[in-house]
Coordinates of C-alpha atoms in Angstrom, one line a residue:
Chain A
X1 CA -112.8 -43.9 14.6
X2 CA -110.6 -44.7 11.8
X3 CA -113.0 -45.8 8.4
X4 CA -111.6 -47.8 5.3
X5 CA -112.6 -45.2 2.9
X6 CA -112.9 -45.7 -1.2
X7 CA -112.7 -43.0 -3.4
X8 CA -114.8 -42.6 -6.6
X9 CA -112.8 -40.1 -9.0
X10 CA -109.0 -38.9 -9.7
X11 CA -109.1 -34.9 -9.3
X12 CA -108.1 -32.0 -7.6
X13 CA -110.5 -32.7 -4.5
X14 CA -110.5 -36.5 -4.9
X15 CA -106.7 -35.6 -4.2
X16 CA -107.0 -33.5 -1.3
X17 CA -109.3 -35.2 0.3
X18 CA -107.8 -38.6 0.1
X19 CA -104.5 -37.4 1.7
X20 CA -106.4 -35.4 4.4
X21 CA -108.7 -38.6 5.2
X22 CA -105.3 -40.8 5.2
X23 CA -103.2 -37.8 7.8
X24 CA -106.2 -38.2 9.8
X25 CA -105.8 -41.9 10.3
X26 CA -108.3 -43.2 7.9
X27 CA -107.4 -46.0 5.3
X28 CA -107.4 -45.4 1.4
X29 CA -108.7 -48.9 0.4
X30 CA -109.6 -48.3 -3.4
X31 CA -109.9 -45.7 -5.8
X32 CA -111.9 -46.1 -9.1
X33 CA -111.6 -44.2 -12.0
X34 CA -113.6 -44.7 -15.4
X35 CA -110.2 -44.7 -16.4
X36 CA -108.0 -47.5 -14.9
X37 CA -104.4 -45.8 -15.6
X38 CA -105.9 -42.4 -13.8
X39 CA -107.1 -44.5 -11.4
X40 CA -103.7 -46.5 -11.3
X41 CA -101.6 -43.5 -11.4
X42 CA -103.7 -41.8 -8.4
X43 CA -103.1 -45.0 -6.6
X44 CA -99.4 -44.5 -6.3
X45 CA -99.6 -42.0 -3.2
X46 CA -101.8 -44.6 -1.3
X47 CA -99.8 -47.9 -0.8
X48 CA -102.7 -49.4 0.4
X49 CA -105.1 -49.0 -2.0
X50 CA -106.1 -51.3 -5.0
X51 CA -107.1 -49.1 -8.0
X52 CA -109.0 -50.0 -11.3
X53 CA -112.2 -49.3 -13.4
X54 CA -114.7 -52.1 -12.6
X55 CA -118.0 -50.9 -11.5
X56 CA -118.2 -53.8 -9.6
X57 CA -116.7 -52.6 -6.2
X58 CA -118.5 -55.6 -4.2
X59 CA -115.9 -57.0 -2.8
X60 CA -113.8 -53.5 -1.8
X61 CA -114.0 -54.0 1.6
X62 CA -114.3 -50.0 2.5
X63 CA -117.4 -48.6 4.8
X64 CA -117.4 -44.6 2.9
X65 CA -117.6 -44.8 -0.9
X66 CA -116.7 -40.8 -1.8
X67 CA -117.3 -39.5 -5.1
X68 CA -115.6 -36.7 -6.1
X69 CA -116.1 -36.3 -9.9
X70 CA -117.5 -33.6 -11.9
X71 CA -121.5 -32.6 -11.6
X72 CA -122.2 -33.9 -14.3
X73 CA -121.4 -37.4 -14.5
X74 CA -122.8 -37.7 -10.4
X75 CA -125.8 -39.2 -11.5
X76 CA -124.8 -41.7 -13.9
X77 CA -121.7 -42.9 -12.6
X78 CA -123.8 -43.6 -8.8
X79 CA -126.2 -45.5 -11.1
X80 CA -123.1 -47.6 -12.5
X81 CA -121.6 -48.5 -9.5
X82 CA -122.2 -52.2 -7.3
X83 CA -121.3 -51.5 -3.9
X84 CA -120.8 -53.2 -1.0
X85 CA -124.0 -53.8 1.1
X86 CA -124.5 -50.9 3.7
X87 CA -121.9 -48.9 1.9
X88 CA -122.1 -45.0 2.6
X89 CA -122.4 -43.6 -0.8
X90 CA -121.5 -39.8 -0.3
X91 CA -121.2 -36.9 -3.4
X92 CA -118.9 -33.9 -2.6
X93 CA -120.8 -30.7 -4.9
X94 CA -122.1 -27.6 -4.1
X95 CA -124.6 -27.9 -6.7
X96 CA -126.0 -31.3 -7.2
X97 CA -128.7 -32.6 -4.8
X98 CA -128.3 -35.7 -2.7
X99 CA -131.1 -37.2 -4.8
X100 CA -128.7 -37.2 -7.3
X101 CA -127.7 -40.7 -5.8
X102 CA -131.2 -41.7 -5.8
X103 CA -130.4 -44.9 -8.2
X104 CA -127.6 -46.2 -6.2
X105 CA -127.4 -49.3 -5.0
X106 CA -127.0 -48.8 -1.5
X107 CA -130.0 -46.8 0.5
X108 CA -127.2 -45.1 3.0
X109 CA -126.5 -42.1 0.5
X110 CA -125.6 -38.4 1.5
X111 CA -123.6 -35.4 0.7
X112 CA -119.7 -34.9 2.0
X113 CA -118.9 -31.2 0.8
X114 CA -115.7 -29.2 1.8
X115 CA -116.6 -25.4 1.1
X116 CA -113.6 -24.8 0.2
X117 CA -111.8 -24.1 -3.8
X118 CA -108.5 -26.3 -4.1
X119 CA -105.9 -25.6 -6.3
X120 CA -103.2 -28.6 -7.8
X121 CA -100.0 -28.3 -6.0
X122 CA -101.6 -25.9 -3.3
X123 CA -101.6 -27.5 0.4
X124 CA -105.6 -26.8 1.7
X125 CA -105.5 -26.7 5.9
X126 CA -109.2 -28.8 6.5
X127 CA -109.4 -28.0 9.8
X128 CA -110.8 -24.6 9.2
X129 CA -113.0 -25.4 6.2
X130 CA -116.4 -26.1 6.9
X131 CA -118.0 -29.6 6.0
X132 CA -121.2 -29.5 4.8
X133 CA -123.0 -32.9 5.5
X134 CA -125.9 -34.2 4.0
X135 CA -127.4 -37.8 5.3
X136 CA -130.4 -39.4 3.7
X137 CA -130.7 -42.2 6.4
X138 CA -129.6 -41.4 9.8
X139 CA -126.4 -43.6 9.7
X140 CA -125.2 -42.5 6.1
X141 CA -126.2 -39.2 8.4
X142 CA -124.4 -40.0 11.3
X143 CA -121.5 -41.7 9.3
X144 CA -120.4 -38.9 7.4
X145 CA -120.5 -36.6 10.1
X146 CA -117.8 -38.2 11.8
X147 CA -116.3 -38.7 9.3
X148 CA -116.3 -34.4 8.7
X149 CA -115.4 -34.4 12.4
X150 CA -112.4 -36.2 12.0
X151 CA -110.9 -34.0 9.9
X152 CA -112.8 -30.6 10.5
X153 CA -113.4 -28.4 13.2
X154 CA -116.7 -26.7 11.4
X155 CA -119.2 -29.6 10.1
X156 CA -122.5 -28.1 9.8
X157 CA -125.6 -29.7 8.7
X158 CA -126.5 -28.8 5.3
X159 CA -129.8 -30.0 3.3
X160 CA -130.3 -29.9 -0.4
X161 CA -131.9 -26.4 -1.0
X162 CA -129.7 -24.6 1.4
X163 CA -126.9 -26.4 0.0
X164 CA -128.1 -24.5 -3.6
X165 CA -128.6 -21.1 -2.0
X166 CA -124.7 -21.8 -0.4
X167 CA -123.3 -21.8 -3.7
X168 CA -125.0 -19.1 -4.9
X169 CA -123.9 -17.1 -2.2
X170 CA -120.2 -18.4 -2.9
X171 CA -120.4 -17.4 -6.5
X172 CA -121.2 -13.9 -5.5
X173 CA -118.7 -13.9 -2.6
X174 CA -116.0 -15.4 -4.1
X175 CA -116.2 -15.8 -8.1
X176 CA -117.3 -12.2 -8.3
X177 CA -115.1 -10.5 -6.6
X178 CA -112.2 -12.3 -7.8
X179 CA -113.6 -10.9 -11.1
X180 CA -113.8 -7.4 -10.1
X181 CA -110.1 -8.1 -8.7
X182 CA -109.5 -9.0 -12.7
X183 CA -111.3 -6.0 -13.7
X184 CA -109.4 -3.7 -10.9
X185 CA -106.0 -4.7 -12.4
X186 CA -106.8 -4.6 -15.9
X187 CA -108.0 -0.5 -15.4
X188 CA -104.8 0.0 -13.5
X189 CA -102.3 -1.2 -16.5
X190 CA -104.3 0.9 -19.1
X191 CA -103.1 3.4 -16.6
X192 CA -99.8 2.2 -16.4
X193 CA -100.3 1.0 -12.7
X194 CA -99.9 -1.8 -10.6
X195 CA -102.3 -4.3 -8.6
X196 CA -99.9 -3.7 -5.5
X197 CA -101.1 -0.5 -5.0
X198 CA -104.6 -1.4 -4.2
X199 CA -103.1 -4.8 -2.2
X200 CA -103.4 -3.3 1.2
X201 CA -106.9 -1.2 0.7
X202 CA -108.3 -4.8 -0.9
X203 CA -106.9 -6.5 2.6
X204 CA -108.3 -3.9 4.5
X205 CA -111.8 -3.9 3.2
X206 CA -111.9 -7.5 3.7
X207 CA -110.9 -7.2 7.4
X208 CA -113.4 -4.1 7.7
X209 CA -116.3 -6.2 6.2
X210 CA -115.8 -9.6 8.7
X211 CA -115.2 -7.1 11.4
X212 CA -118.0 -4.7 11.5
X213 CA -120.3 -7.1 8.7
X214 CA -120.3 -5.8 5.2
X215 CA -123.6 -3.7 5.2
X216 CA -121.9 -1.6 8.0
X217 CA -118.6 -1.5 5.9
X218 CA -119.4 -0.2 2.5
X219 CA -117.7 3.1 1.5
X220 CA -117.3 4.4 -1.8
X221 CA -118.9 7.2 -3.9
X222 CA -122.3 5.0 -4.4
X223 CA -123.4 4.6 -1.1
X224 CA -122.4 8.1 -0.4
X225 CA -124.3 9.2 -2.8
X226 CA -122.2 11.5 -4.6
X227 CA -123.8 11.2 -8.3
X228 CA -121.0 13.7 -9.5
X229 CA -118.3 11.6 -9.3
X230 CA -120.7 8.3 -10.2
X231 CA -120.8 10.2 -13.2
X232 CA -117.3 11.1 -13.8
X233 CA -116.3 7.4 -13.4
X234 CA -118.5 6.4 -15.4
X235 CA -117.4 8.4 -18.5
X236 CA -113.8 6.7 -17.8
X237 CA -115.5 3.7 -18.7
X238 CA -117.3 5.0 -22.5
X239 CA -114.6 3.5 -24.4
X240 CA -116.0 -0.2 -22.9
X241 CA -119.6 -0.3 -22.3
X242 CA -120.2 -3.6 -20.7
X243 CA -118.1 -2.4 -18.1
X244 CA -119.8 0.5 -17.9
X245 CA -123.3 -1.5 -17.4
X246 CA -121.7 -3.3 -14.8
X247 CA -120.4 -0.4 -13.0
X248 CA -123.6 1.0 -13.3
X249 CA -125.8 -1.8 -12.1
X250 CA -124.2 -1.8 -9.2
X251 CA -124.0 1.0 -8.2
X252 CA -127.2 1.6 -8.5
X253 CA -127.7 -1.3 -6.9
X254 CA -125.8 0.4 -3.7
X255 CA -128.0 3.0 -4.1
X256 CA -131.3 1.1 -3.5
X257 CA -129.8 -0.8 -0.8
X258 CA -128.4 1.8 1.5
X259 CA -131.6 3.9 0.6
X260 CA -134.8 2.1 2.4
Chain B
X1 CA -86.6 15.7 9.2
X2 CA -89.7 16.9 11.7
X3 CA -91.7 19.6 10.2
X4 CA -94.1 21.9 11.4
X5 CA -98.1 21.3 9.6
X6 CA -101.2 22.8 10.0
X7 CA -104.0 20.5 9.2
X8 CA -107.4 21.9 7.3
X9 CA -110.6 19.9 8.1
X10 CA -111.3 17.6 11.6
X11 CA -112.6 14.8 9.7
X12 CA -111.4 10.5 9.9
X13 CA -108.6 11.2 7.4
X14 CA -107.4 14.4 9.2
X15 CA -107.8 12.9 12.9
X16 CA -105.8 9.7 11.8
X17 CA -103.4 11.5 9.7
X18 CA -102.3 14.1 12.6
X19 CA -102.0 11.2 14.8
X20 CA -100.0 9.8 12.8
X21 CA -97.8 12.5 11.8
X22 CA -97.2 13.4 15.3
X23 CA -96.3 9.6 16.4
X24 CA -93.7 10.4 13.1
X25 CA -92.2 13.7 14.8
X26 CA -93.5 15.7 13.3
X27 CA -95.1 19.1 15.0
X28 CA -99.4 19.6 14.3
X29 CA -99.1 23.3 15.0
X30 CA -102.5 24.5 13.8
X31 CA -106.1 23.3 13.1
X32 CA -108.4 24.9 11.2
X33 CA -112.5 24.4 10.3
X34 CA -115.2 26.6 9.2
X35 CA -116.4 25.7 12.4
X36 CA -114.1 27.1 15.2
X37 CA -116.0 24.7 17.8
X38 CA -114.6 21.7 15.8
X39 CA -111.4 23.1 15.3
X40 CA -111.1 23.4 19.0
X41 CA -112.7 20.1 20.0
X42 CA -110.1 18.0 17.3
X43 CA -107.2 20.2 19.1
X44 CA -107.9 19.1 22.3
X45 CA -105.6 15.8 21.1
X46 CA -102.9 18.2 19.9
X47 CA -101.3 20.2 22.9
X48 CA -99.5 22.8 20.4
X49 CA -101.9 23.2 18.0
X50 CA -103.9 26.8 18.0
X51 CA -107.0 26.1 16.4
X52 CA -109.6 28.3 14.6
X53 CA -111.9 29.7 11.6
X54 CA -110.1 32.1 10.3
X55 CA -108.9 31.8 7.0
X56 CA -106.0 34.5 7.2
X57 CA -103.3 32.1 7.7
X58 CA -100.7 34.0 7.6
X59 CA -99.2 34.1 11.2
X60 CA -99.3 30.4 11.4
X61 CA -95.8 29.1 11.3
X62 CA -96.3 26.0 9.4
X63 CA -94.8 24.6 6.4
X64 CA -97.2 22.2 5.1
X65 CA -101.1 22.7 5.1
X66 CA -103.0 19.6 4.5
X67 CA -106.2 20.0 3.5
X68 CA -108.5 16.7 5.0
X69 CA -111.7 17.9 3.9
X70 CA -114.8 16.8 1.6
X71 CA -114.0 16.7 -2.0
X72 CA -117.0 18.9 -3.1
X73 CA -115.6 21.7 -0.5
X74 CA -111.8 21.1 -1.7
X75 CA -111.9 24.2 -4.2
X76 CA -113.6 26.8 -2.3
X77 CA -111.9 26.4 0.8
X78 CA -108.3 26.2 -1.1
X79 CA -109.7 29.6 -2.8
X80 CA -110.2 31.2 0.9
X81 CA -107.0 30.8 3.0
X82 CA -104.3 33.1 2.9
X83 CA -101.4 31.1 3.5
X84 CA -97.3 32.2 4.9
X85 CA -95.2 32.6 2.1
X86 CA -93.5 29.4 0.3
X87 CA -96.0 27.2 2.4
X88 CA -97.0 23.8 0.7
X89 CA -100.4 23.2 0.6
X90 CA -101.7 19.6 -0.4
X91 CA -105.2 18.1 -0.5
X92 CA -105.9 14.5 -0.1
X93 CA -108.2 13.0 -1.9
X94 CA -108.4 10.3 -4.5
X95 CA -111.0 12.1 -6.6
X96 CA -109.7 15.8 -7.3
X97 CA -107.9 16.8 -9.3
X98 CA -104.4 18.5 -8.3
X99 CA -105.8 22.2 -9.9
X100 CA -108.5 22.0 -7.7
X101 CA -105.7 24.1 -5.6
X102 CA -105.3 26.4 -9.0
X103 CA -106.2 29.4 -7.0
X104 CA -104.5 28.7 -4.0
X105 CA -102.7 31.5 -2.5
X106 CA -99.7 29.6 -3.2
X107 CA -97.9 28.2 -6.1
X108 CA -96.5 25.1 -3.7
X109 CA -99.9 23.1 -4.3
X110 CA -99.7 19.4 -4.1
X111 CA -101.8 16.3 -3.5
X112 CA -100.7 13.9 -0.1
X113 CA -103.8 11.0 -0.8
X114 CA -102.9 8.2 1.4
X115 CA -105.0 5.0 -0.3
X116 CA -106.7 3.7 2.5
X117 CA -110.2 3.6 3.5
X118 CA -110.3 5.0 7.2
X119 CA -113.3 4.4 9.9
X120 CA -113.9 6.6 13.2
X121 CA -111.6 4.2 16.3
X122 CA -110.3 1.6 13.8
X123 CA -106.4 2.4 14.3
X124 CA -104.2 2.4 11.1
X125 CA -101.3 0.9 10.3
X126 CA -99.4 3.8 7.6
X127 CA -96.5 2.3 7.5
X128 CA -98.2 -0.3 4.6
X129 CA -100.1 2.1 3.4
X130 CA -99.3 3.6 -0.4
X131 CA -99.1 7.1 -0.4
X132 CA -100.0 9.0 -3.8
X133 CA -97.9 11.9 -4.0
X134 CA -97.9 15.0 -7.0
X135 CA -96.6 18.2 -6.6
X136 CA -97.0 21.1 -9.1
X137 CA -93.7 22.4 -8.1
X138 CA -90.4 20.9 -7.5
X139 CA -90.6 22.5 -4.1
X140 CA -94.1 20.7 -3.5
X141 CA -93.1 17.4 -4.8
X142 CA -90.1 17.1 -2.4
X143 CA -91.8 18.3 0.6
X144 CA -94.7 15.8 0.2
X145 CA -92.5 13.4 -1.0
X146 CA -90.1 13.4 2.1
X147 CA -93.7 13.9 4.3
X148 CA -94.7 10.6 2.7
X149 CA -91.7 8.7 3.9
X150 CA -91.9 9.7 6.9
X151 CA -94.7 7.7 7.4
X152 CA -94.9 5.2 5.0
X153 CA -92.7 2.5 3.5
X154 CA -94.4 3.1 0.0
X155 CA -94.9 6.1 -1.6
X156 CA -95.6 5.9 -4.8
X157 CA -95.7 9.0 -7.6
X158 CA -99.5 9.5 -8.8
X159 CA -100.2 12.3 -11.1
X160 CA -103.9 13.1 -11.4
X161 CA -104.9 11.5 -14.6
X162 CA -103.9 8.5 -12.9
X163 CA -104.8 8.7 -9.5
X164 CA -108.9 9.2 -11.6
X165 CA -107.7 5.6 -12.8
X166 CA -106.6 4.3 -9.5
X167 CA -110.1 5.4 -8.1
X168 CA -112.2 3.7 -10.2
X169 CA -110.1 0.4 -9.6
X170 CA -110.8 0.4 -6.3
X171 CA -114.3 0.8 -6.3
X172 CA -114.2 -2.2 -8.6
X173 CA -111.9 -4.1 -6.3
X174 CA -112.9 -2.5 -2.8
X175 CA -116.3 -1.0 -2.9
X176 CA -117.9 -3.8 -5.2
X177 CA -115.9 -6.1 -4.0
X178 CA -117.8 -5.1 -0.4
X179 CA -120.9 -5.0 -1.8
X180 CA -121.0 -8.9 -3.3
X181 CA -120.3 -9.6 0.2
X182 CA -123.2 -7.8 1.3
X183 CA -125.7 -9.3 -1.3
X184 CA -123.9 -13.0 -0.1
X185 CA -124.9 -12.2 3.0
X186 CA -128.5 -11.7 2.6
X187 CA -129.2 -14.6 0.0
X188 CA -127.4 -16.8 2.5
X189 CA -129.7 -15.2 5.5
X190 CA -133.2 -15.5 3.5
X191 CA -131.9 -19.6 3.1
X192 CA -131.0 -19.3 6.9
X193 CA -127.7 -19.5 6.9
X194 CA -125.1 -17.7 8.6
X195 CA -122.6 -15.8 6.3
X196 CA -119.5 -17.0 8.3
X197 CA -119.7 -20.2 6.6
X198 CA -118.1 -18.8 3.8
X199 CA -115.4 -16.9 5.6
X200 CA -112.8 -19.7 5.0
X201 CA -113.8 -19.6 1.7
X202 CA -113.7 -15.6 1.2
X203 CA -109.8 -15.4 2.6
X204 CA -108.2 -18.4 0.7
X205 CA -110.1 -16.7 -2.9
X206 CA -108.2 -13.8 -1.3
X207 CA -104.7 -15.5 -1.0
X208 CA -105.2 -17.1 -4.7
X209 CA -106.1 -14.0 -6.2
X210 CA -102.8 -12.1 -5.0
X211 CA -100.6 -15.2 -5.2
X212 CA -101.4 -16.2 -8.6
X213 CA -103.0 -13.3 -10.2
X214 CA -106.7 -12.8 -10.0
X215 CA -106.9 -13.6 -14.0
X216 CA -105.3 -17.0 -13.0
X217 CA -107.6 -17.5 -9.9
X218 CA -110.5 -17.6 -11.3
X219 CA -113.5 -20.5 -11.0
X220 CA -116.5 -21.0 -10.7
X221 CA -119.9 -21.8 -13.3
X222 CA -118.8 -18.8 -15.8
X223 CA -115.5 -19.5 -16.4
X224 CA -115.5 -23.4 -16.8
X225 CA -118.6 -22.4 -19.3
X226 CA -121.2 -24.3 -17.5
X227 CA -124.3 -22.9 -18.9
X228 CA -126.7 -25.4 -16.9
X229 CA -125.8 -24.2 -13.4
X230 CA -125.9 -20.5 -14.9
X231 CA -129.3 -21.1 -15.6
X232 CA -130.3 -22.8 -12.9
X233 CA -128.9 -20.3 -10.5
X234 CA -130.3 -17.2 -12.1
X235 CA -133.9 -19.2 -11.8
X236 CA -133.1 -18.6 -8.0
X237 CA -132.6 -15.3 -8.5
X238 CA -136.6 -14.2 -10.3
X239 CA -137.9 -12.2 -7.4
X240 CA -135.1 -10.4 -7.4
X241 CA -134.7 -9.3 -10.8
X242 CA -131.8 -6.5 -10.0
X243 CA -129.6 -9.2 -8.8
X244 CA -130.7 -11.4 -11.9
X245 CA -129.3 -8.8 -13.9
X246 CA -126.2 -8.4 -11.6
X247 CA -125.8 -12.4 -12.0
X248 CA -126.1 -12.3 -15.4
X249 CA -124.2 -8.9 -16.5
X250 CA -121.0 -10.2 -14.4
X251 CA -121.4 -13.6 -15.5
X252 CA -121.4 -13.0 -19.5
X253 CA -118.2 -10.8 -18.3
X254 CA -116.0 -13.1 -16.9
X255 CA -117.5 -15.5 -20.1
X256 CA -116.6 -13.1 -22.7
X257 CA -113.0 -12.6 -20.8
X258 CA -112.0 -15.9 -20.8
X259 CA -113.2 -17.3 -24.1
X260 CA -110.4 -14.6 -26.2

């Protein structure tokens, strides 16, 4: 069912959201920016859509108010808003709790995350990206799950304190190892090397790891347990010691892991 | 040009190297192991191969002698054949050092590491995979060089001081890189969560990182400097205080990289 949809905030996933809820049929009645050019400028790809920076958004006739501004301002910027009576009043972070709504003046409040990391200028495909939804009354519940369902093929159900482990998980998963990628290619040029060498190993661990699940796919000296060359790589690594921690926390990490 | 190749070991890298050499043209004439019931068993897939534990050599008419076998082994066993005159003998690993051959009894020593990581009924694809070659003779080098491209599209010229580099990045971009997944994995299973959720996630952090550049690619809490959702997250992370350290070690990393 198409939903006239307001959106709180003028960034990257403001953005990308907007234009997947529009492809999928929705309407783009408002957006609302602290900052009324933003706002005005963000407006310009949704003909429909009035734009401006009154808190006062009584009179936008939209059911889904999405906020998609940074963590920080979520709480205070719910607070400052007058919606619409039975509004939906939905956040989209990984990290702040639905309660972080709790002053809001609507009761229907809940949590519209895409697990997903969006990039300006880089097209996202929804359908694959799971929608973690978060309702605090069953029809900002029930709401915001169709809502995920009309542009996703993966909505799962998502509370507060799972939604916190989540990110953790993503921060390890994701943050991490594009680090160690950094880390990887910075050793290669000290040794006049390049990335693409290790481009079709990275892609094959990956593939190995979804296939067979990670704690059956780890190879490497560490789990092996060849302390030798644990050793040798290590001394490569004398010349910059917090790297040398690092390499050594985990593997020793390895270690105790593939040990019990 | 086909050539004829005895292969040293019955190991992954040996069984999937001889298939592939022989889907290539190429002739697997002879296996050998330190135990003749393995040579015979991994000869069974190669019609013209005689197989054995013999380390005299001498009367097999091969060209190139790839040794497949355990690093640690790697210099005793090269000490121990007694190889044809002018044969090429190469050993494949990422770890060794080319001299580990020194007292080979041949001067055509070489190294042949294909830079992959290789699992017992996964099937490879060589033709994307790099091939490190180094030859201590001129002879060497273009034998294993021509060898290489037989096989694969991108051979690449290693010499050992740099194939130790290459080694260490990719248990920094392949190994660790596994082993976040792993530790994902179980933070997201103790919230009851299923680690596919963040499969999406995983390959497009994947796409960003070779597209732009992992230094370019990075997000997350360290890199936008968000101390507050540092803290809070390594507050999940007090019973385990190994991965608290992990948190915190890679997260003051990526910090200290971005802020120069």
């Amino acid at each position: 069912m198409a939903q006239r949809i307001a959106i709180i905030g003028t960034g990257n996933v403001a953005w990308h959201l907007a234009r997947t809820l529009e492809n999928a049929g929705h309407l783009i009645v408002h957006i609302y920016s602290r900052d009324a050019a933003k706002a005005k400028n963000f407006g310009l790809d949704f003909f429909n859509a009035s734009t401006g920076d009154s808190t006062d958004l009584r009179s936008v006739d939209a059911f889904i108010f999405i906020m998609a501004i940074s963590d920080d301002a979520i709480q205070q910027v719910a607070q400052s808003l007058q919606l619409p009576e039975n509004a939906v009043l939905c956040h989209t972070s990984g990290t702040r709790p639905l309660l972080d709504l709790g002053y809001a003046s609507t009761e229907h409040i809940g949590v519209f995350y895409p697990l997903q990391t969006f990039s300006k200028g880089k097209r996202v495909d929804f359908s694959e990206i799971p929608i973690c939804v978060e309702g605090d009354t069953q029809f900002a519940h029930e709401s915001l799950t169709q809502l995920a369902h009309s542009i996703s093929g993966n909505v799962q159900e998502v509370n507060s304190a799972q939604r916190k482990v989540l990110h953790l998980a993503a921060v390890f998963a994701c943050n991490f190892t594009n680090h160690m990628f950094t880390i990887s290619k910075e050793i290669l040029e000290n040794g006049n090397l390049n990335f693409d060498i290790l481009k079709p190993l990275i892609a094959e661990t990956l593939n190995k790891s979804f296939e067979l699940g990670p704690e059956n796919a780890q190879t490497g000296p560490a789990v092996r347990g060849d302390l030798e060359t644990l050793d040798r790589q290590h001394e490569l690594l004398t010349n910059q010691p917090e790297l040398a921690e690092i390499y050594r926390q985990i593997s020793q990490h390895i270690i105790d892991t593939y040990e019990e």
